[in-house]
Amino acid sequence: MLLNTEATKEMLDKMEPDGLIIATGSNPVIPDVKGAENARQILDVLPQLNKLSGKTIIIGAGSIGAEAALELAEDGKKVVLIGRNKLLVPRENWLYRIPLRQHMDKCPTLTRHLETKVLEIRKGSVVVEHADGSVEEIFGDIEDEHDSSNYVAKRLEIGAVVGATVVK
């Protein structure tokens, strides 16, 4: 395994590998949504995921967002997972998708909104449009939204994650 190494044609010709796997990692998605600055990227929140409390809104029902939502829900925390596609983890195969959905179905503190478009991310809430055209504001659990000195800490307590991003 080589890390932080440029794979040149010459290097690969010299190695003569039977196969080559390029793992470029995950790049955060910053949604083109009004108020995106009110959310935190999941990659920034993952190391402190166990510190989140209250209701967390996760925007992005791909693998990272879905697994973070499931982990929080299994810990008894309230979670709202929002995805724009009809399918949960749409880029994964059914061998992964179906058991994940079945596992989520057993978590009473996890709510999923698929085929749902995020219209705006506010401090403490997200405005969404469902597939039927209805618009809803989904709230997190901010105790004192006027206490700006403690807002960053409160965002870690009740988050929302977009793309996956966390919105508190």
PDB file of N, CA and C in Angstrom, residues 54-157:
ATOM      1  N   GLY A  54     -29.616  15.686  21.707  1.00  0.00           N
ATOM      2  CA  GLY A  54     -30.807  16.327  21.164  1.00  0.00           C
ATOM      3  C   GLY A  54     -31.118  15.771  19.793  1.00  0.00           C
ATOM      4  N   LYS A  55     -31.911  16.492  19.055  1.00  0.00           N
ATOM      5  CA  LYS A  55     -32.355  16.061  17.728  1.00  0.00           C
ATOM      6  C   LYS A  55     -31.365  16.557  16.674  1.00  0.00           C
ATOM      7  N   THR A  56     -30.870  15.635  15.864  1.00  0.00           N
ATOM      8  CA  THR A  56     -29.907  15.959  14.829  1.00  0.00           C
ATOM      9  C   THR A  56     -30.553  15.759  13.467  1.00  0.00           C
ATOM     10  N   ILE A  57     -30.384  16.723  12.590  1.00  0.00           N
ATOM     11  CA  ILE A  57     -30.891  16.636  11.223  1.00  0.00           C
ATOM     12  C   ILE A  57     -29.696  16.351  10.321  1.00  0.00           C
ATOM     13  N   ILE A  58     -29.773  15.275   9.570  1.00  0.00           N
ATOM     14  CA  ILE A  58     -28.700  14.920   8.648  1.00  0.00           C
ATOM     15  C   ILE A  58     -29.230  15.045   7.229  1.00  0.00           C
ATOM     16  N   ILE A  59     -28.597  15.899   6.461  1.00  0.00           N
ATOM     17  CA  ILE A  59     -28.984  16.109   5.064  1.00  0.00           C
ATOM     18  C   ILE A  59     -28.016  15.326   4.204  1.00  0.00           C
ATOM     19  N   GLY A  60     -28.547  14.370   3.482  1.00  0.00           N
ATOM     20  CA  GLY A  60     -27.733  13.515   2.641  1.00  0.00           C
ATOM     21  C   GLY A  60     -27.874  12.077   3.091  1.00  0.00           C
ATOM     22  N   ALA A  61     -28.613  11.279   2.319  1.00  0.00           N
ATOM     23  CA  ALA A  61     -28.897   9.892   2.696  1.00  0.00           C
ATOM     24  C   ALA A  61     -28.013   8.914   1.940  1.00  0.00           C
ATOM     25  N   GLY A  62     -26.770   9.342   1.642  1.00  0.00           N
ATOM     26  CA  GLY A  62     -25.784   8.434   1.092  1.00  0.00           C
ATOM     27  C   GLY A  62     -25.183   7.616   2.221  1.00  0.00           C
ATOM     28  N   SER A  63     -24.128   6.897   1.924  1.00  0.00           N
ATOM     29  CA  SER A  63     -23.540   5.987   2.911  1.00  0.00           C
ATOM     30  C   SER A  63     -23.124   6.685   4.195  1.00  0.00           C
ATOM     31  N   ILE A  64     -22.397   7.782   4.082  1.00  0.00           N
ATOM     32  CA  ILE A  64     -21.887   8.448   5.286  1.00  0.00           C
ATOM     33  C   ILE A  64     -23.025   9.019   6.117  1.00  0.00           C
ATOM     34  N   GLY A  65     -23.949   9.721   5.490  1.00  0.00           N
ATOM     35  CA  GLY A  65     -25.075  10.298   6.215  1.00  0.00           C
ATOM     36  C   GLY A  65     -25.961   9.245   6.839  1.00  0.00           C
ATOM     37  N   ALA A  66     -26.251   8.174   6.078  1.00  0.00           N
ATOM     38  CA  ALA A  66     -27.126   7.113   6.587  1.00  0.00           C
ATOM     39  C   ALA A  66     -26.478   6.381   7.759  1.00  0.00           C
ATOM     40  N   GLU A  67     -25.186   6.092   7.663  1.00  0.00           N
ATOM     41  CA  GLU A  67     -24.520   5.378   8.745  1.00  0.00           C
ATOM     42  C   GLU A  67     -24.390   6.244   9.992  1.00  0.00           C
ATOM     43  N   ALA A  68     -24.144   7.543   9.810  1.00  0.00           N
ATOM     44  CA  ALA A  68     -24.088   8.445  10.969  1.00  0.00           C
ATOM     45  C   ALA A  68     -25.459   8.522  11.633  1.00  0.00           C
ATOM     46  N   ALA A  69     -26.509   8.614  10.829  1.00  0.00           N
ATOM     47  CA  ALA A  69     -27.873   8.669  11.374  1.00  0.00           C
ATOM     48  C   ALA A  69     -28.191   7.400  12.153  1.00  0.00           C
ATOM     49  N   LEU A  70     -27.815   6.264  11.594  1.00  0.00           N
ATOM     50  CA  LEU A  70     -28.073   4.992  12.265  1.00  0.00           C
ATOM     51  C   LEU A  70     -27.303   4.889  13.574  1.00  0.00           C
ATOM     52  N   GLU A  71     -26.049   5.313  13.568  1.00  0.00           N
ATOM     53  CA  GLU A  71     -25.241   5.254  14.795  1.00  0.00           C
ATOM     54  C   GLU A  71     -25.853   6.112  15.891  1.00  0.00           C
ATOM     55  N   LEU A  72     -26.286   7.318  15.539  1.00  0.00           N
ATOM     56  CA  LEU A  72     -26.916   8.194  16.528  1.00  0.00           C
ATOM     57  C   LEU A  72     -28.219   7.590  17.044  1.00  0.00           C
ATOM     58  N   ALA A  73     -29.039   7.059  16.126  1.00  0.00           N
ATOM     59  CA  ALA A  73     -30.327   6.477  16.519  1.00  0.00           C
ATOM     60  C   ALA A  73     -30.136   5.245  17.401  1.00  0.00           C
ATOM     61  N   GLU A  74     -29.130   4.434  17.096  1.00  0.00           N
ATOM     62  CA  GLU A  74     -28.870   3.260  17.932  1.00  0.00           C
ATOM     63  C   GLU A  74     -28.443   3.662  19.341  1.00  0.00           C
ATOM     64  N   ASP A  75     -27.922   4.881  19.456  1.00  0.00           N
ATOM     65  CA  ASP A  75     -27.522   5.415  20.766  1.00  0.00           C
ATOM     66  C   ASP A  75     -28.703   6.101  21.456  1.00  0.00           C
ATOM     67  N   GLY A  76     -29.896   5.983  20.859  1.00  0.00           N
ATOM     68  CA  GLY A  76     -31.102   6.534  21.458  1.00  0.00           C
ATOM     69  C   GLY A  76     -31.359   7.998  21.158  1.00  0.00           C
ATOM     70  N   LYS A  77     -30.572   8.579  20.264  1.00  0.00           N
ATOM     71  CA  LYS A  77     -30.733   9.994  19.953  1.00  0.00           C
ATOM     72  C   LYS A  77     -31.734  10.175  18.819  1.00  0.00           C
ATOM     73  N   LYS A  78     -32.471  11.290  18.859  1.00  0.00           N
ATOM     74  CA  LYS A  78     -33.432  11.600  17.809  1.00  0.00           C
ATOM     75  C   LYS A  78     -32.691  12.096  16.582  1.00  0.00           C
ATOM     76  N   VAL A  79     -33.027  11.507  15.426  1.00  0.00           N
ATOM     77  CA  VAL A  79     -32.353  11.846  14.185  1.00  0.00           C
ATOM     78  C   VAL A  79     -33.377  11.963  13.068  1.00  0.00           C
ATOM     79  N   VAL A  80     -33.200  13.001  12.226  1.00  0.00           N
ATOM     80  CA  VAL A  80     -33.985  13.141  11.008  1.00  0.00           C
ATOM     81  C   VAL A  80     -32.994  13.058   9.855  1.00  0.00           C
ATOM     82  N   LEU A  81     -33.201  12.095   8.954  1.00  0.00           N
ATOM     83  CA  LEU A  81     -32.341  11.902   7.790  1.00  0.00           C
ATOM     84  C   LEU A  81     -33.105  12.353   6.557  1.00  0.00           C
ATOM     85  N   ILE A  82     -32.523  13.280   5.816  1.00  0.00           N
ATOM     86  CA  ILE A  82     -33.178  13.840   4.628  1.00  0.00           C
ATOM     87  C   ILE A  82     -32.362  13.483   3.394  1.00  0.00           C
ATOM     88  N   GLY A  83     -33.022  12.896   2.399  1.00  0.00           N
ATOM     89  CA  GLY A  83     -32.367  12.542   1.143  1.00  0.00           C
ATOM     90  C   GLY A  83     -33.207  12.955  -0.041  1.00  0.00           C
ATOM     91  N   ARG A  84     -32.570  13.401  -1.085  1.00  0.00           N
ATOM     92  CA  ARG A  84     -33.312  13.872  -2.258  1.00  0.00           C
ATOM     93  C   ARG A  84     -33.733  12.744  -3.189  1.00  0.00           C
ATOM     94  N   ASN A  85     -33.089  11.587  -3.071  1.00  0.00           N
ATOM     95  CA  ASN A  85     -33.402  10.467  -3.955  1.00  0.00           C
ATOM     96  C   ASN A  85     -34.519   9.601  -3.397  1.00  0.00           C
ATOM     97  N   LYS A  86     -35.077   8.774  -4.264  1.00  0.00           N
ATOM     98  CA  LYS A  86     -36.131   7.856  -3.863  1.00  0.00           C
ATOM     99  C   LYS A  86     -35.573   6.741  -2.974  1.00  0.00           C
ATOM    100  N   LEU A  87     -34.306   6.404  -3.191  1.00  0.00           N
ATOM    101  CA  LEU A  87     -33.675   5.305  -2.475  1.00  0.00           C
ATOM    102  C   LEU A  87     -32.732   5.803  -1.388  1.00  0.00           C
ATOM    103  N   LEU A  88     -32.673   5.078  -0.319  1.00  0.00           N
ATOM    104  CA  LEU A  88     -31.661   5.273   0.707  1.00  0.00           C
ATOM    105  C   LEU A  88     -30.343   4.772   0.118  1.00  0.00           C
ATOM    106  N   VAL A  89     -29.248   5.420   0.398  1.00  0.00           N
ATOM    107  CA  VAL A  89     -27.920   5.107  -0.151  1.00  0.00           C
ATOM    108  C   VAL A  89     -28.005   4.683  -1.621  1.00  0.00           C
ATOM    109  N   PRO A  90     -28.424   5.609  -2.485  1.00  0.00           N
ATOM    110  CA  PRO A  90     -28.718   5.261  -3.878  1.00  0.00           C
ATOM    111  C   PRO A  90     -27.523   4.756  -4.693  1.00  0.00           C
ATOM    112  N   ARG A  91     -26.318   5.064  -4.289  1.00  0.00           N
ATOM    113  CA  ARG A  91     -25.144   4.620  -5.055  1.00  0.00           C
ATOM    114  C   ARG A  91     -24.642   3.240  -4.634  1.00  0.00           C
ATOM    115  N   GLU A  92     -25.275   2.665  -3.638  1.00  0.00           N
ATOM    116  CA  GLU A  92     -24.858   1.350  -3.148  1.00  0.00           C
ATOM    117  C   GLU A  92     -25.775   0.273  -3.725  1.00  0.00           C
ATOM    118  N   ASN A  93     -25.298  -0.976  -3.696  1.00  0.00           N
ATOM    119  CA  ASN A  93     -26.121  -2.057  -4.230  1.00  0.00           C
ATOM    120  C   ASN A  93     -27.149  -2.517  -3.201  1.00  0.00           C
ATOM    121  N   TRP A  94     -28.094  -3.283  -3.644  1.00  0.00           N
ATOM    122  CA  TRP A  94     -29.205  -3.703  -2.799  1.00  0.00           C
ATOM    123  C   TRP A  94     -28.755  -4.592  -1.642  1.00  0.00           C
ATOM    124  N   LEU A  95     -27.613  -5.283  -1.781  1.00  0.00           N
ATOM    125  CA  LEU A  95     -27.124  -6.128  -0.687  1.00  0.00           C
ATOM    126  C   LEU A  95     -26.762  -5.305   0.536  1.00  0.00           C
ATOM    127  N   TYR A  96     -26.438  -4.051   0.330  1.00  0.00           N
ATOM    128  CA  TYR A  96     -26.138  -3.117   1.415  1.00  0.00           C
ATOM    129  C   TYR A  96     -27.385  -2.315   1.793  1.00  0.00           C
ATOM    130  N   ARG A  97     -28.099  -1.841   0.769  1.00  0.00           N
ATOM    131  CA  ARG A  97     -29.226  -0.925   0.968  1.00  0.00           C
ATOM    132  C   ARG A  97     -30.369  -1.563   1.768  1.00  0.00           C
ATOM    133  N   ILE A  98     -30.767  -2.768   1.406  1.00  0.00           N
ATOM    134  CA  ILE A  98     -31.929  -3.387   2.048  1.00  0.00           C
ATOM    135  C   ILE A  98     -31.677  -3.690   3.529  1.00  0.00           C
ATOM    136  N   PRO A  99     -30.563  -4.339   3.900  1.00  0.00           N
ATOM    137  CA  PRO A  99     -30.334  -4.563   5.346  1.00  0.00           C
ATOM    138  C   PRO A  99     -30.189  -3.257   6.128  1.00  0.00           C
ATOM    139  N   LEU A 100     -29.592  -2.243   5.508  1.00  0.00           N
ATOM    140  CA  LEU A 100     -29.462  -0.949   6.185  1.00  0.00           C
ATOM    141  C   LEU A 100     -30.848  -0.377   6.476  1.00  0.00           C
ATOM    142  N   ARG A 101     -31.719  -0.406   5.475  1.00  0.00           N
ATOM    143  CA  ARG A 101     -33.087   0.095   5.669  1.00  0.00           C
ATOM    144  C   ARG A 101     -33.825  -0.719   6.735  1.00  0.00           C
ATOM    145  N   GLN A 102     -33.672  -2.033   6.697  1.00  0.00           N
ATOM    146  CA  GLN A 102     -34.332  -2.883   7.688  1.00  0.00           C
ATOM    147  C   GLN A 102     -33.832  -2.576   9.099  1.00  0.00           C
ATOM    148  N   HIS A 103     -32.548  -2.334   9.211  1.00  0.00           N
ATOM    149  CA  HIS A 103     -31.977  -1.986  10.515  1.00  0.00           C
ATOM    150  C   HIS A 103     -32.520  -0.634  10.988  1.00  0.00           C
ATOM    151  N   MET A 104     -32.612   0.328  10.063  1.00  0.00           N
ATOM    152  CA  MET A 104     -33.147   1.650  10.414  1.00  0.00           C
ATOM    153  C   MET A 104     -34.603   1.552  10.850  1.00  0.00           C
ATOM    154  N   ASP A 105     -35.354   0.650  10.214  1.00  0.00           N
ATOM    155  CA  ASP A 105     -36.766   0.483  10.562  1.00  0.00           C
ATOM    156  C   ASP A 105     -36.952   0.083  12.025  1.00  0.00           C
ATOM    157  N   LYS A 106     -35.930  -0.501  12.636  1.00  0.00           N
ATOM    158  CA  LYS A 106     -36.006  -0.940  14.034  1.00  0.00           C
ATOM    159  C   LYS A 106     -35.617   0.162  15.010  1.00  0.00           C
ATOM    160  N   CYS A 107     -35.252   1.334  14.498  1.00  0.00           N
ATOM    161  CA  CYS A 107     -34.824   2.454  15.354  1.00  0.00           C
ATOM    162  C   CYS A 107     -35.957   3.473  15.471  1.00  0.00           C
ATOM    163  N   PRO A 108     -36.671   3.479  16.592  1.00  0.00           N
ATOM    164  CA  PRO A 108     -37.820   4.372  16.728  1.00  0.00           C
ATOM    165  C   PRO A 108     -37.457   5.854  16.783  1.00  0.00           C
ATOM    166  N   THR A 109     -36.205   6.185  17.033  1.00  0.00           N
ATOM    167  CA  THR A 109     -35.811   7.597  17.127  1.00  0.00           C
ATOM    168  C   THR A 109     -35.300   8.152  15.798  1.00  0.00           C
ATOM    169  N   LEU A 110     -35.349   7.332  14.740  1.00  0.00           N
ATOM    170  CA  LEU A 110     -34.865   7.745  13.421  1.00  0.00           C
ATOM    171  C   LEU A 110     -36.029   7.965  12.468  1.00  0.00           C
ATOM    172  N   THR A 111     -36.095   9.158  11.893  1.00  0.00           N
ATOM    173  CA  THR A 111     -37.112   9.492  10.903  1.00  0.00           C
ATOM    174  C   THR A 111     -36.425   9.756   9.570  1.00  0.00           C
ATOM    175  N   ARG A 112     -36.929   9.151   8.500  1.00  0.00           N
ATOM    176  CA  ARG A 112     -36.359   9.353   7.166  1.00  0.00           C
ATOM    177  C   ARG A 112     -37.330  10.139   6.293  1.00  0.00           C
ATOM    178  N   HIS A 113     -36.781  11.079   5.543  1.00  0.00           N
ATOM    179  CA  HIS A 113     -37.536  11.814   4.531  1.00  0.00           C
ATOM    180  C   HIS A 113     -36.773  11.665   3.223  1.00  0.00           C
ATOM    181  N   LEU A 114     -37.197  10.723   2.373  1.00  0.00           N
ATOM    182  CA  LEU A 114     -36.573  10.541   1.076  1.00  0.00           C
ATOM    183  C   LEU A 114     -37.397  11.276   0.028  1.00  0.00           C
ATOM    184  N   GLU A 115     -36.809  11.472  -1.156  1.00  0.00           N
ATOM    185  CA  GLU A 115     -37.449  12.268  -2.214  1.00  0.00           C
ATOM    186  C   GLU A 115     -37.833  13.642  -1.658  1.00  0.00           C
ATOM    187  N   THR A 116     -36.924  14.218  -0.903  1.00  0.00           N
ATOM    188  CA  THR A 116     -37.178  15.476  -0.217  1.00  0.00           C
ATOM    189  C   THR A 116     -36.073  16.469  -0.556  1.00  0.00           C
ATOM    190  N   LYS A 117     -36.475  17.636  -0.981  1.00  0.00           N
ATOM    191  CA  LYS A 117     -35.529  18.682  -1.377  1.00  0.00           C
ATOM    192  C   LYS A 117     -35.379  19.690  -0.244  1.00  0.00           C
ATOM    193  N   VAL A 118     -34.134  20.021   0.093  1.00  0.00           N
ATOM    194  CA  VAL A 118     -33.874  21.028   1.119  1.00  0.00           C
ATOM    195  C   VAL A 118     -33.950  22.396   0.452  1.00  0.00           C
ATOM    196  N   LEU A 119     -34.845  23.245   0.944  1.00  0.00           N
ATOM    197  CA  LEU A 119     -35.016  24.588   0.387  1.00  0.00           C
ATOM    198  C   LEU A 119     -34.160  25.614   1.111  1.00  0.00           C
ATOM    199  N   GLU A 120     -34.023  25.428   2.439  1.00  0.00           N
ATOM    200  CA  GLU A 120     -33.264  26.390   3.244  1.00  0.00           C
ATOM    201  C   GLU A 120     -32.806  25.718   4.529  1.00  0.00           C
ATOM    202  N   ILE A 121     -31.584  26.081   4.937  1.00  0.00           N
ATOM    203  CA  ILE A 121     -31.045  25.628   6.219  1.00  0.00           C
ATOM    204  C   ILE A 121     -30.993  26.846   7.122  1.00  0.00           C
ATOM    205  N   ARG A 122     -31.719  26.776   8.222  1.00  0.00           N
ATOM    206  CA  ARG A 122     -31.758  27.871   9.189  1.00  0.00           C
ATOM    207  C   ARG A 122     -31.021  27.449  10.446  1.00  0.00           C
ATOM    208  N   LYS A 123     -30.756  28.395  11.326  1.00  0.00           N
ATOM    209  CA  LYS A 123     -30.168  28.038  12.618  1.00  0.00           C
ATOM    210  C   LYS A 123     -31.228  27.282  13.401  1.00  0.00           C
ATOM    211  N   GLY A 124     -31.019  25.994  13.551  1.00  0.00           N
ATOM    212  CA  GLY A 124     -31.950  25.190  14.334  1.00  0.00           C
ATOM    213  C   GLY A 124     -33.052  24.517  13.559  1.00  0.00           C
ATOM    214  N   SER A 125     -33.132  24.732  12.240  1.00  0.00           N
ATOM    215  CA  SER A 125     -34.187  24.074  11.474  1.00  0.00           C
ATOM    216  C   SER A 125     -33.803  23.993   9.996  1.00  0.00           C
ATOM    217  N   VAL A 126     -34.571  23.182   9.284  1.00  0.00           N
ATOM    218  CA  VAL A 126     -34.385  23.005   7.851  1.00  0.00           C
ATOM    219  C   VAL A 126     -35.770  23.076   7.204  1.00  0.00           C
ATOM    220  N   VAL A 127     -35.883  23.832   6.119  1.00  0.00           N
ATOM    221  CA  VAL A 127     -37.127  23.910   5.368  1.00  0.00           C
ATOM    222  C   VAL A 127     -36.993  22.975   4.175  1.00  0.00           C
ATOM    223  N   VAL A 128     -37.947  22.054   4.031  1.00  0.00           N
ATOM    224  CA  VAL A 128     -37.876  21.048   2.975  1.00  0.00           C
ATOM    225  C   VAL A 128     -39.152  21.027   2.141  1.00  0.00           C
ATOM    226  N   GLU A 129     -39.015  20.495   0.936  1.00  0.00           N
ATOM    227  CA  GLU A 129     -40.165  20.242   0.075  1.00  0.00           C
ATOM    228  C   GLU A 129     -40.215  18.752  -0.206  1.00  0.00           C
ATOM    229  N   HIS A 130     -41.336  18.128   0.148  1.00  0.00           N
ATOM    230  CA  HIS A 130     -41.513  16.694  -0.043  1.00  0.00           C
ATOM    231  C   HIS A 130     -41.941  16.399  -1.480  1.00  0.00           C
ATOM    232  N   ALA A 131     -41.903  15.129  -1.855  1.00  0.00           N
ATOM    233  CA  ALA A 131     -42.241  14.707  -3.214  1.00  0.00           C
ATOM    234  C   ALA A 131     -43.648  15.132  -3.626  1.00  0.00           C
ATOM    235  N   ASP A 132     -44.554  15.229  -2.663  1.00  0.00           N
ATOM    236  CA  ASP A 132     -45.938  15.628  -2.986  1.00  0.00           C
ATOM    237  C   ASP A 132     -46.104  17.141  -3.115  1.00  0.00           C
ATOM    238  N   GLY A 133     -44.996  17.897  -2.974  1.00  0.00           N
ATOM    239  CA  GLY A 133     -45.036  19.349  -3.103  1.00  0.00           C
ATOM    240  C   GLY A 133     -45.269  20.081  -1.800  1.00  0.00           C
ATOM    241  N   SER A 134     -45.545  19.359  -0.727  1.00  0.00           N
ATOM    242  CA  SER A 134     -45.767  20.022   0.561  1.00  0.00           C
ATOM    243  C   SER A 134     -44.445  20.525   1.121  1.00  0.00           C
ATOM    244  N   VAL A 135     -44.508  21.654   1.812  1.00  0.00           N
ATOM    245  CA  VAL A 135     -43.326  22.276   2.410  1.00  0.00           C
ATOM    246  C   VAL A 135     -43.446  22.161   3.921  1.00  0.00           C
ATOM    247  N   GLU A 136     -42.327  21.828   4.564  1.00  0.00           N
ATOM    248  CA  GLU A 136     -42.316  21.620   6.014  1.00  0.00           C
ATOM    249  C   GLU A 136     -41.036  22.207   6.592  1.00  0.00           C
ATOM    250  N   GLU A 137     -41.120  22.748   7.794  1.00  0.00           N
ATOM    251  CA  GLU A 137     -39.933  23.165   8.527  1.00  0.00           C
ATOM    252  C   GLU A 137     -39.684  22.120   9.611  1.00  0.00           C
ATOM    253  N   ILE A 138     -38.503  21.526   9.576  1.00  0.00           N
ATOM    254  CA  ILE A 138     -38.121  20.492  10.535  1.00  0.00           C
ATOM    255  C   ILE A 138     -37.156  21.127  11.533  1.00  0.00           C
ATOM    256  N   PHE A 139     -37.455  20.999  12.808  1.00  0.00           N
ATOM    257  CA  PHE A 139     -36.682  21.671  13.848  1.00  0.00           C
ATOM    258  C   PHE A 139     -35.720  20.725  14.546  1.00  0.00           C
ATOM    259  N   GLY A 140     -34.541  21.263  14.901  1.00  0.00           N
ATOM    260  CA  GLY A 140     -33.608  20.590  15.799  1.00  0.00           C
ATOM    261  C   GLY A 140     -33.958  21.016  17.216  1.00  0.00           C
ATOM    262  N   ASP A 141     -33.072  20.780  18.147  1.00  0.00           N
ATOM    263  CA  ASP A 141     -33.329  21.088  19.559  1.00  0.00           C
ATOM    264  C   ASP A 141     -32.393  22.163  20.076  1.00  0.00           C
ATOM    265  N   ILE A 142     -32.514  23.387  19.631  1.00  0.00           N
ATOM    266  CA  ILE A 142     -31.670  24.454  20.163  1.00  0.00           C
ATOM    267  C   ILE A 142     -32.329  25.012  21.406  1.00  0.00           C
ATOM    268  N   GLU A 143     -31.583  25.014  22.504  1.00  0.00           N
ATOM    269  CA  GLU A 143     -32.138  25.464  23.781  1.00  0.00           C
ATOM    270  C   GLU A 143     -32.262  26.981  23.834  1.00  0.00           C
ATOM    271  N   ASP A 144     -31.245  27.695  23.392  1.00  0.00           N
ATOM    272  CA  ASP A 144     -31.272  29.157  23.458  1.00  0.00           C
ATOM    273  C   ASP A 144     -30.594  29.718  22.217  1.00  0.00           C
ATOM    274  N   GLU A 145     -31.372  29.905  21.157  1.00  0.00           N
ATOM    275  CA  GLU A 145     -30.795  30.358  19.890  1.00  0.00           C
ATOM    276  C   GLU A 145     -30.273  31.786  19.974  1.00  0.00           C
ATOM    277  N   HIS A 146     -30.607  32.518  21.039  1.00  0.00           N
ATOM    278  CA  HIS A 146     -30.149  33.900  21.183  1.00  0.00           C
ATOM    279  C   HIS A 146     -28.794  33.992  21.866  1.00  0.00           C
ATOM    280  N   ASP A 147     -28.321  32.882  22.429  1.00  0.00           N
ATOM    281  CA  ASP A 147     -27.032  32.868  23.111  1.00  0.00           C
ATOM    282  C   ASP A 147     -25.946  32.569  22.084  1.00  0.00           C
ATOM    283  N   SER A 148     -25.562  33.563  21.302  1.00  0.00           N
ATOM    284  CA  SER A 148     -24.608  33.344  20.223  1.00  0.00           C
ATOM    285  C   SER A 148     -23.231  32.957  20.735  1.00  0.00           C
ATOM    286  N   SER A 149     -22.887  33.324  21.971  1.00  0.00           N
ATOM    287  CA  SER A 149     -21.574  32.970  22.499  1.00  0.00           C
ATOM    288  C   SER A 149     -21.433  31.460  22.659  1.00  0.00           C
ATOM    289  N   ASN A 150     -22.533  30.755  22.830  1.00  0.00           N
ATOM    290  CA  ASN A 150     -22.490  29.311  23.023  1.00  0.00           C
ATOM    291  C   ASN A 150     -23.075  28.573  21.823  1.00  0.00           C
ATOM    292  N   TYR A 151     -23.292  29.278  20.707  1.00  0.00           N
ATOM    293  CA  TYR A 151     -23.981  28.659  19.572  1.00  0.00           C
ATOM    294  C   TYR A 151     -23.182  27.502  18.976  1.00  0.00           C
ATOM    295  N   VAL A 152     -21.860  27.673  18.863  1.00  0.00           N
ATOM    296  CA  VAL A 152     -21.056  26.600  18.285  1.00  0.00           C
ATOM    297  C   VAL A 152     -21.185  25.339  19.129  1.00  0.00           C
ATOM    298  N   ALA A 153     -21.119  25.479  20.439  1.00  0.00           N
ATOM    299  CA  ALA A 153     -21.272  24.320  21.316  1.00  0.00           C
ATOM    300  C   ALA A 153     -22.660  23.724  21.161  1.00  0.00           C
ATOM    301  N   LYS A 154     -23.670  24.548  21.056  1.00  0.00           N
ATOM    302  CA  LYS A 154     -25.032  24.040  20.911  1.00  0.00           C
ATOM    303  C   LYS A 154     -25.191  23.299  19.588  1.00  0.00           C
ATOM    304  N   ARG A 155     -24.494  23.732  18.542  1.00  0.00           N
ATOM    305  CA  ARG A 155     -24.575  23.034  17.269  1.00  0.00           C
ATOM    306  C   ARG A 155     -23.997  21.639  17.401  1.00  0.00           C
ATOM    307  N   LEU A 156     -23.033  21.453  18.274  1.00  0.00           N
ATOM    308  CA  LEU A 156     -22.510  20.110  18.500  1.00  0.00           C
ATOM    309  C   LEU A 156     -23.473  19.291  19.342  1.00  0.00           C
ATOM    310  N   GLU A 157     -24.364  19.937  20.054  1.00  0.00           N
ATOM    311  CA  GLU A 157     -25.303  19.207  20.892  1.00  0.00           C
ATOM    312  C   GLU A 157     -26.532  18.747  20.116  1.00  0.00           C
TER     313      GLU A 157
END
